[in-house]
GROMACS .gro file of C-alpha atoms in nm:
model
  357
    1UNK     CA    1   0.505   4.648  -2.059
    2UNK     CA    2   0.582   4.872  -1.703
    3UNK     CA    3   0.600   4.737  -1.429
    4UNK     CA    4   0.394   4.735  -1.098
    5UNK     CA    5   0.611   5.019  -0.887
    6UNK     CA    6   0.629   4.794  -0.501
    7UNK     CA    7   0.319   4.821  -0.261
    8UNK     CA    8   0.126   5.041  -0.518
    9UNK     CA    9  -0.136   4.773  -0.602
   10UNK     CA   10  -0.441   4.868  -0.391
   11UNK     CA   11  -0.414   5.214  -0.591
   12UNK     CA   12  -0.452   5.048  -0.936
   13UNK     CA   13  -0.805   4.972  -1.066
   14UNK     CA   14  -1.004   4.703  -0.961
   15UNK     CA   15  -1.005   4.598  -1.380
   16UNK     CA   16  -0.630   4.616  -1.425
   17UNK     CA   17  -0.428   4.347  -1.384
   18UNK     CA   18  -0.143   4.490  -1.150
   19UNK     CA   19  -0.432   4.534  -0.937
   20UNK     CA   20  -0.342   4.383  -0.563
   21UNK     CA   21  -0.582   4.372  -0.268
   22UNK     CA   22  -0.463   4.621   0.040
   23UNK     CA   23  -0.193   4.469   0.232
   24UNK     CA   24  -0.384   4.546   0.616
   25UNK     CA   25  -0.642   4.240   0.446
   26UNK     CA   26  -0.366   3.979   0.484
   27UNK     CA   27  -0.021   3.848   0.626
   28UNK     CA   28   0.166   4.059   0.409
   29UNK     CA   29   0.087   4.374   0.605
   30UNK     CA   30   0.305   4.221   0.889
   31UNK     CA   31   0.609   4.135   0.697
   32UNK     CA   32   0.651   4.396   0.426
   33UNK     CA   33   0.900   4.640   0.511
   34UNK     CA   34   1.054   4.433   0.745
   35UNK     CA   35   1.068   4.037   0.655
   36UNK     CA   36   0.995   4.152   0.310
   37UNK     CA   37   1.172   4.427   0.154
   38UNK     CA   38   1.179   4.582  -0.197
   39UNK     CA   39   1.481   4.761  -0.355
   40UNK     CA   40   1.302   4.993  -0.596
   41UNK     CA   41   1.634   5.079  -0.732
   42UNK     CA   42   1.739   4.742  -0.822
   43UNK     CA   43   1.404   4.572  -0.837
   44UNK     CA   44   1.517   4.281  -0.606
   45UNK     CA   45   1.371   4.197  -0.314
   46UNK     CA   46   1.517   4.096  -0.013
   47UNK     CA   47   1.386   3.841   0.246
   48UNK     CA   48   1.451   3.754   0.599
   49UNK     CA   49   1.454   3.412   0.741
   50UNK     CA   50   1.383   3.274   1.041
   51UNK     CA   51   1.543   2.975   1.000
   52UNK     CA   52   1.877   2.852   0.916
   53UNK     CA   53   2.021   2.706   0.569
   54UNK     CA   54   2.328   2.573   0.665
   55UNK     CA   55   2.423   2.373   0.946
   56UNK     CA   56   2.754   2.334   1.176
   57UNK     CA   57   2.941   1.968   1.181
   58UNK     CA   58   2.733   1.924   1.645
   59UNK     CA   59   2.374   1.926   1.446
   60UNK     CA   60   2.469   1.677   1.159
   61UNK     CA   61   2.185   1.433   1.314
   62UNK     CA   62   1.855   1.491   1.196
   63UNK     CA   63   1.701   1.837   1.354
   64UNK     CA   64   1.336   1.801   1.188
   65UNK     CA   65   1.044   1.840   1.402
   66UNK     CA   66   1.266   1.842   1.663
   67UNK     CA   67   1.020   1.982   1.916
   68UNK     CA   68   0.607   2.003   1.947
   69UNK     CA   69   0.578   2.399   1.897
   70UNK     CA   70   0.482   2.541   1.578
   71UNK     CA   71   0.741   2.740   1.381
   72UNK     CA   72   0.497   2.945   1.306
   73UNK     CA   73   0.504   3.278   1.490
   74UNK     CA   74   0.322   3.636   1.475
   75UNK     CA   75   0.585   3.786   1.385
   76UNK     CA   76   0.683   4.004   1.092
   77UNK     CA   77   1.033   4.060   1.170
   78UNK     CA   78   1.133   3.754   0.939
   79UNK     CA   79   0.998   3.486   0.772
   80UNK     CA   80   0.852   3.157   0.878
   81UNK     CA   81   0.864   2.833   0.637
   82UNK     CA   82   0.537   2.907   0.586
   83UNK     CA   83   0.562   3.297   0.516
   84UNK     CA   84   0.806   3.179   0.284
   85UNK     CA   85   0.559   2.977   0.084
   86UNK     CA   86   0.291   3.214   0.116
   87UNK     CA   87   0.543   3.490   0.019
   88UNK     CA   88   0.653   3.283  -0.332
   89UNK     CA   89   0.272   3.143  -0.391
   90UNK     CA   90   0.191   3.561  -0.363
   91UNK     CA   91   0.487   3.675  -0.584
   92UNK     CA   92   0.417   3.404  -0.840
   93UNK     CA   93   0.034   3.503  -0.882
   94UNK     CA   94  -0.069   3.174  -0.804
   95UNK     CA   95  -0.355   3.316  -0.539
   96UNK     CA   96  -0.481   3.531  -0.844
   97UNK     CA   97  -0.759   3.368  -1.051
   98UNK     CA   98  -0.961   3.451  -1.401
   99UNK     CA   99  -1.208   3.258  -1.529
  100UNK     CA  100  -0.967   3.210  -1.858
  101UNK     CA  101  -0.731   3.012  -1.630
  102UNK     CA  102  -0.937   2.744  -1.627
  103UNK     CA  103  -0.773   2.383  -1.720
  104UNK     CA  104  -0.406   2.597  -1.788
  105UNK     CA  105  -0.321   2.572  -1.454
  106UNK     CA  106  -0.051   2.250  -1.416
  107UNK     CA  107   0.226   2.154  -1.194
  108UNK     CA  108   0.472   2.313  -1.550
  109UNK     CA  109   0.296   2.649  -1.537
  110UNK     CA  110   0.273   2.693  -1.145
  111UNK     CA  111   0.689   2.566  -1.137
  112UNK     CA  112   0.775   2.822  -1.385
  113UNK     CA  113   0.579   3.087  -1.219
  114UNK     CA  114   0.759   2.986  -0.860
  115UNK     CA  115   1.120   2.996  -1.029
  116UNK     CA  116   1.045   3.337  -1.199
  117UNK     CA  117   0.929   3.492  -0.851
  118UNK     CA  118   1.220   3.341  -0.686
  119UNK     CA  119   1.436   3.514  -0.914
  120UNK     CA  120   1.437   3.858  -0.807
  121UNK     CA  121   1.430   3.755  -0.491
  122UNK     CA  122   1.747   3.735  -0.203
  123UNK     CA  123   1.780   3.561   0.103
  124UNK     CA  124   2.090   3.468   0.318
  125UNK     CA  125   2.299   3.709   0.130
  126UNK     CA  126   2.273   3.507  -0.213
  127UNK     CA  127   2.019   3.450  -0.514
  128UNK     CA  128   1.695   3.208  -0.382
  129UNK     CA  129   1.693   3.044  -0.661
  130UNK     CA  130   2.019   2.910  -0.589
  131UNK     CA  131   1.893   2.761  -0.271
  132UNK     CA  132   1.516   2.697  -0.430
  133UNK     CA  133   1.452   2.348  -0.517
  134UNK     CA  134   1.106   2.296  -0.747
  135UNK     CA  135   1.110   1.937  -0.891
  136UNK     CA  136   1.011   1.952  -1.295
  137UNK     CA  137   0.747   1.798  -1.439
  138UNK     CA  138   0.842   1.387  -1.516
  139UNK     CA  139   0.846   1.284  -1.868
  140UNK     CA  140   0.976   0.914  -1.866
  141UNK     CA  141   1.122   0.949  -2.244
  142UNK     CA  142   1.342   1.245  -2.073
  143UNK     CA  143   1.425   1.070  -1.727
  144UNK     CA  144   1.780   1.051  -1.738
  145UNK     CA  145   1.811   1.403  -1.863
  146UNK     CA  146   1.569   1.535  -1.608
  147UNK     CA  147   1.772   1.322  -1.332
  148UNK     CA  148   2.090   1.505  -1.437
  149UNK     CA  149   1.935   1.880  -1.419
  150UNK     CA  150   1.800   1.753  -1.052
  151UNK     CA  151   2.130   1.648  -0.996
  152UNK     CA  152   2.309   2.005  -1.114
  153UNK     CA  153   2.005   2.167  -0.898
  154UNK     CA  154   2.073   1.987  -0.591
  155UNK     CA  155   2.485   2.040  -0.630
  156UNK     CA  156   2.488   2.261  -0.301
  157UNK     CA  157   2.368   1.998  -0.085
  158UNK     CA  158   2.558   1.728  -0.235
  159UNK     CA  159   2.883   1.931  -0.146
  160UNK     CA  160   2.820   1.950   0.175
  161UNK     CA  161   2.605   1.762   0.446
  162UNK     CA  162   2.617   2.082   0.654
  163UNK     CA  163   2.418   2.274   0.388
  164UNK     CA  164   2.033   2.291   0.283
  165UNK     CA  165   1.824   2.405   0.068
  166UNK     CA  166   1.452   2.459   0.032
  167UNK     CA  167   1.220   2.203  -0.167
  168UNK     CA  168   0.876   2.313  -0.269
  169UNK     CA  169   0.672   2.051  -0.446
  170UNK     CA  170   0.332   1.811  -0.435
  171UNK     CA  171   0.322   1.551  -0.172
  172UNK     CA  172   0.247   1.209  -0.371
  173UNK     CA  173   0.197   0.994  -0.071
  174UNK     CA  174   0.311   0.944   0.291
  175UNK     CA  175   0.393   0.575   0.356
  176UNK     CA  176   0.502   0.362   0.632
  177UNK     CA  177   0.837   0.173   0.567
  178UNK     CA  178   1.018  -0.042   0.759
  179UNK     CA  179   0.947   0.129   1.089
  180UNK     CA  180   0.962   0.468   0.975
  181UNK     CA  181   0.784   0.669   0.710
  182UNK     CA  182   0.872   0.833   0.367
  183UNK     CA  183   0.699   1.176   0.262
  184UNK     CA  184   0.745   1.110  -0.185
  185UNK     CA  185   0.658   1.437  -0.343
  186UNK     CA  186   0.525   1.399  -0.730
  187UNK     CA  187   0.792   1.381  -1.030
  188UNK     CA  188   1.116   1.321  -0.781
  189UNK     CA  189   0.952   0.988  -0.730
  190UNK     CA  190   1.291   0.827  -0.619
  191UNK     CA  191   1.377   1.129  -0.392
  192UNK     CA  192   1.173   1.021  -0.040
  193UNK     CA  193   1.236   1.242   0.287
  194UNK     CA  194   1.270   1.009   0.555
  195UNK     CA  195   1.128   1.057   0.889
  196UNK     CA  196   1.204   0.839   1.173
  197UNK     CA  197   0.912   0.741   1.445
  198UNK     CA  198   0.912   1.008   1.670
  199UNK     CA  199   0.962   1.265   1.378
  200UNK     CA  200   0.675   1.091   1.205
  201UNK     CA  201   0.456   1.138   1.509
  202UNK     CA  202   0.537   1.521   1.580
  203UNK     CA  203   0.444   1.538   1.221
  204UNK     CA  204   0.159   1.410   1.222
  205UNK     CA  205   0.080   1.639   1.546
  206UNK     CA  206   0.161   1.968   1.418
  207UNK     CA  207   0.026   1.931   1.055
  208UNK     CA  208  -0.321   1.725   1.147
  209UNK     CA  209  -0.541   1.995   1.032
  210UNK     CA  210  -0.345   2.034   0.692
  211UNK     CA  211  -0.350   1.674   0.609
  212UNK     CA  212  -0.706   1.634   0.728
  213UNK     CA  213  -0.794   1.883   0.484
  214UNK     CA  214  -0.589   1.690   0.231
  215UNK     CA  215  -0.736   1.325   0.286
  216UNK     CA  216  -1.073   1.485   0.267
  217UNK     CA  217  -0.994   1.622  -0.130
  218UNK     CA  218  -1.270   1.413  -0.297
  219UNK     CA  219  -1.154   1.203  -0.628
  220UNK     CA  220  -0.812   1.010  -0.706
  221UNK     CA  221  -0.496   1.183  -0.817
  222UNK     CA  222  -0.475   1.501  -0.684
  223UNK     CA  223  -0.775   1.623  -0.921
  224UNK     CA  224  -0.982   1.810  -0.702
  225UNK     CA  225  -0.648   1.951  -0.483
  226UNK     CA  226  -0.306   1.897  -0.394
  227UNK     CA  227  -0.051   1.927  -0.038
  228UNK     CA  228   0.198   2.114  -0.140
  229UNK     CA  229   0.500   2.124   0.095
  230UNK     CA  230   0.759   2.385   0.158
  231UNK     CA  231   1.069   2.264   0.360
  232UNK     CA  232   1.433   2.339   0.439
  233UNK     CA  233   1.632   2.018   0.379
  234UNK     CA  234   1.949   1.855   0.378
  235UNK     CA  235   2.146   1.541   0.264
  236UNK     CA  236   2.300   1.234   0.483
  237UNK     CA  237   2.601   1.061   0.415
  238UNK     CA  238   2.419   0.767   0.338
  239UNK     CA  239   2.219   0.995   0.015
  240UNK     CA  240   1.863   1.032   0.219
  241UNK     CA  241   1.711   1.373   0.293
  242UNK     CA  242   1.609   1.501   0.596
  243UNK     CA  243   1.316   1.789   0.614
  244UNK     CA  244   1.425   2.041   0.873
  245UNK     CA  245   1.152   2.337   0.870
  246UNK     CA  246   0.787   2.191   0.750
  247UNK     CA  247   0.491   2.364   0.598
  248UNK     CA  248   0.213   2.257   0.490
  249UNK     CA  249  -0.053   2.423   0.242
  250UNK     CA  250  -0.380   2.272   0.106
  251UNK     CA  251  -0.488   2.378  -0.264
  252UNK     CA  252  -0.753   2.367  -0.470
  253UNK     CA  253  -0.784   2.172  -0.815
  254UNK     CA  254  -0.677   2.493  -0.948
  255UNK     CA  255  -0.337   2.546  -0.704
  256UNK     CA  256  -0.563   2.819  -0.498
  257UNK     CA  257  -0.469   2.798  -0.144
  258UNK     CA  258  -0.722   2.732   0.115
  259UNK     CA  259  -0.709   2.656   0.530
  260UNK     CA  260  -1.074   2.522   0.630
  261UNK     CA  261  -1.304   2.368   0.409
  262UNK     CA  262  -1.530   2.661   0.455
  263UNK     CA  263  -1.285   2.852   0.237
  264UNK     CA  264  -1.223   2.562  -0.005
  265UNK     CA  265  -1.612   2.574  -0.071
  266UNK     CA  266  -1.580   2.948  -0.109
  267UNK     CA  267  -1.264   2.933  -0.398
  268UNK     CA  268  -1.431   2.655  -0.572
  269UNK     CA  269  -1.736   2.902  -0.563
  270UNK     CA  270  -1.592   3.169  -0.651
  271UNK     CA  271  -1.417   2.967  -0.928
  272UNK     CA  272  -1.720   2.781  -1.084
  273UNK     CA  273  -1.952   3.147  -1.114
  274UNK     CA  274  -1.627   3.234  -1.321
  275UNK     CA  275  -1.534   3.541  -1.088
  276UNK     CA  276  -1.228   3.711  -1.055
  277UNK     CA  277  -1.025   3.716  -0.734
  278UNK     CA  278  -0.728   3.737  -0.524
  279UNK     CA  279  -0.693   3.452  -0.226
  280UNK     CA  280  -0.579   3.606   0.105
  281UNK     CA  281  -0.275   3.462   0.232
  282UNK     CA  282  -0.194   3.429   0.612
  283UNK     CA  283   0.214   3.482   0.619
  284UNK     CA  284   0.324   3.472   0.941
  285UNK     CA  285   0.025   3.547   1.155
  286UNK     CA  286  -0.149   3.317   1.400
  287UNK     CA  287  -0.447   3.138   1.327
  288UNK     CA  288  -0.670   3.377   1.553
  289UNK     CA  289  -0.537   3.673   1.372
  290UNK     CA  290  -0.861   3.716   1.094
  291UNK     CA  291  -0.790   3.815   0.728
  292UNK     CA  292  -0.968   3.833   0.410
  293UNK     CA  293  -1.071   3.510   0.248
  294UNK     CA  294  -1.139   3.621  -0.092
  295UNK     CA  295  -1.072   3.960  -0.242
  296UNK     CA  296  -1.353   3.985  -0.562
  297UNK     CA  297  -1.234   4.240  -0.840
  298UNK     CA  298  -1.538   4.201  -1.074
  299UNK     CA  299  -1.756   4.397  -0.822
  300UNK     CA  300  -1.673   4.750  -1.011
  301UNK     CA  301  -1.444   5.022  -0.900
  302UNK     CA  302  -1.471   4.915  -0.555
  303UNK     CA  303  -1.310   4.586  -0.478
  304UNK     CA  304  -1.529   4.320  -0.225
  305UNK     CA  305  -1.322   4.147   0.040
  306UNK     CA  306  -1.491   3.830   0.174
  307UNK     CA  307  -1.465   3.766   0.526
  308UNK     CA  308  -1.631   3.408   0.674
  309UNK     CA  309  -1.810   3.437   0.976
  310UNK     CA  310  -2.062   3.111   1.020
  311UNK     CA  311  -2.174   3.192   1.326
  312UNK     CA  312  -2.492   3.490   1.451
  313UNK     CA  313  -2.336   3.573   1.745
  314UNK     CA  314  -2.133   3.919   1.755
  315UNK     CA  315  -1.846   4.004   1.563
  316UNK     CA  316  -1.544   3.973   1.776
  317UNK     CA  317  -1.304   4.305   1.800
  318UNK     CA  318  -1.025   4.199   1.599
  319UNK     CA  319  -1.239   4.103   1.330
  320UNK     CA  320  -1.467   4.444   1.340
  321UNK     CA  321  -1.131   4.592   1.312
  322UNK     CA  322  -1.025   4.423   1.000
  323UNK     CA  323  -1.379   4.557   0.873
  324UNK     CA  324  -1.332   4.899   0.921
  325UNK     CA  325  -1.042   4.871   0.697
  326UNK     CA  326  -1.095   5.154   0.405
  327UNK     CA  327  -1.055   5.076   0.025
  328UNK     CA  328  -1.243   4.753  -0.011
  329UNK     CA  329  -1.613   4.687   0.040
  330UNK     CA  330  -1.659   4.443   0.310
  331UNK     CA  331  -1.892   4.143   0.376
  332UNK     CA  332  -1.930   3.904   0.570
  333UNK     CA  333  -2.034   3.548   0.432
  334UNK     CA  334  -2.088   3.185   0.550
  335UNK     CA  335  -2.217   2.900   0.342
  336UNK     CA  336  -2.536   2.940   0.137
  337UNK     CA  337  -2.512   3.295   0.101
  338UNK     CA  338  -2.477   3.472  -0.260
  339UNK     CA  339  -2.164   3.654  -0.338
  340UNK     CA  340  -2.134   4.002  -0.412
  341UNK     CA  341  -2.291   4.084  -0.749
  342UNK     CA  342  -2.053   4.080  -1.046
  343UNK     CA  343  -2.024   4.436  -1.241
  344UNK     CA  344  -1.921   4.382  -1.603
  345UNK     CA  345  -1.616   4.560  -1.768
  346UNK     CA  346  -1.650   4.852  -1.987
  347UNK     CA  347  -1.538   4.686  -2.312
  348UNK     CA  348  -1.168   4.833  -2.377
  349UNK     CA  349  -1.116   5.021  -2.677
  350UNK     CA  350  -0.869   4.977  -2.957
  351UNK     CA  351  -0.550   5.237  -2.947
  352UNK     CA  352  -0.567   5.318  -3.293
  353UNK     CA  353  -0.931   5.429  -3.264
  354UNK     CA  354  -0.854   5.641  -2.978
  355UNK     CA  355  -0.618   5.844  -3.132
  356UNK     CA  356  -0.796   5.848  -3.440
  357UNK     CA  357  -1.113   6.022  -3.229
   0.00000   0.00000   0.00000
């Protein structure tokens, strides 16, 4: 099997799986090359943080949501918490989607795929895996082995209260307790990230349109989506965690990432006509920056990017930029409309019969 060589994907067919969308349609335009940068020697890839994994013995008080701005800056020069997560939900494939996906995707296969792009990756001068925390699937005949492996996993913060890691995972529920409020995330149950009041209310501030998006996820267990959140973290003396740098990302039932619900109508769309498709992800630009929604590769040899514009007024410049963007087709959709029509595969033909003709 050969690999994809780096940043070649917008020149492989539309049919082929190593096929990527052109970088100028997203985030990762901005931070490739200079947050994000591939050894094509080695294979690894190295990424640059903007924000810290260890701490000195004058910040040992808890520094989460320590102020009302967003961490979140357009800026490609290194990564955000949530270019991180956008950067590992890209790598892992997990904004790629064919119809034969359909009821394969669970929290097992999307922490595997996670782990295995985290694994040629480099950040802080050492391995991100070693500083990657995805909680495993809970099997309560295997708790007090899986308790142990979380235990191994978690060994560099449990050395030292000035260290952290980063935890991505499902949030379960956000409660209030006993002044303050926990943030559980699914299968590390007995885990909870504290948050005092005031962190708790700058929370709630910065992420309202995320969890908005989240309490309005229709039916009970995390069926039709999931939070997910990505967050530097560290251990007090007294065995709690505190969440340093916060992101949060809305996802489909199917782990597709979405930011307004007129792009979670469009995925679930796209998903339930059984089309395939690449979900733009934002990185590190701002929220006025426009990018593709959807990227459609069943519309021949010409790829469809799928811009949403709900409103009949006049495209604005940055936008008709983005459009004049060569090596997709463009369009520009808003609810109601039909997608771009789907052209079928040529059927692909066995080896042996080719070299027999």
């Amino acid at each position: 099997m050969l690999a994809r060589w780096p940043g070649s994907g917008a020149r492989h067919a539309t049919a082929c799986d190593h096929y990527e969308a052109p970088d100028y349609l997203t985030g990762m335009g901005q931070v490739r090359g200079s947050a994000v940068l591939d050894d094509e020697t080695s294979g690894e890839t190295s990424l640059k943080l903007g924000f810290p994994l260890s701490r000195g013995a004058a910040r040992l008080a808890p520094a989460a949501l320590t102020n009302d701005k967003p961490t979140v800056k357009s800026s490609g020069q290194k990564l955000s918490m949530r270019g991180l997560l956008h950067v590992l939900w890209d790598r892992a494939e997990l904004t790629h989607w064919h119809p034969k996906m359909a009821g394969k995707r669970t929290w097992f296969v999307v922490r595997r795929a996670l782990l295995e792009a985290a694994a040629s990756c480099r950040a802080k001068q050492e391995a991100l895996s070693h500083v990657l925390f995805v909680p495993e699937s809970f099997r309560q005949e295997e708790k007090e082995e899986i308790r142990a492996r979380r235990r191994a996993a978690l060994a560099r913060v449990y050395a030292s209260r000035d260290e952290m890691m980063v935890v991505v995972g499902e949030i379960k529920e956000i409660v209030a307790a006993h002044g303050a409020e926990r943030i559980v995330l699914r299968h590390v149950g007995d885990m909870p990230f504290v948050m005092d009041q005031d962190m708790a209310r700058r929370f709630h501030k910065r992420f309202a349109g995320e969890l908005a998006l989240w309490q309005a996820q229709d039916g009970p267990n995390g069926k039709s989506g999931h939070l997910i959140l990505g967050g530097s973290f560290a251990r007090r003396r007294e065995g709690t965690f505190d969440l340093i740098e916060v992101a949060l990302m809305p996802v489909t039932a199917e782990w597709l990432p979405y930011e307004t619900s007129d792009e979670r109508y469009l995925v679930g769309k796209a998903v339930a006509e059984k089309r395939r498709f690449m979900k733009g992800l934002r990185v590190n630009l701002d929220l006025d920056t426009p990018i593709a929604s959807l990227v459609l590769k069943d519309t021949g040899e010409e790829a469809s990017a799928i811009h949403i514009h709900d409103r009949d007024d006049e495209v604005a410049e940055p936008l008709e930029a983005l459009l004049a963007g060569q090596g997709v087709a463009h369009l520009l959709w808003k609810e109601g409309e039909p997608l771009p029509a789907r052209v079928s595969r040529a059927p692909r033909r066995n080896w042996d019969a080719q070299q027999a003709a």
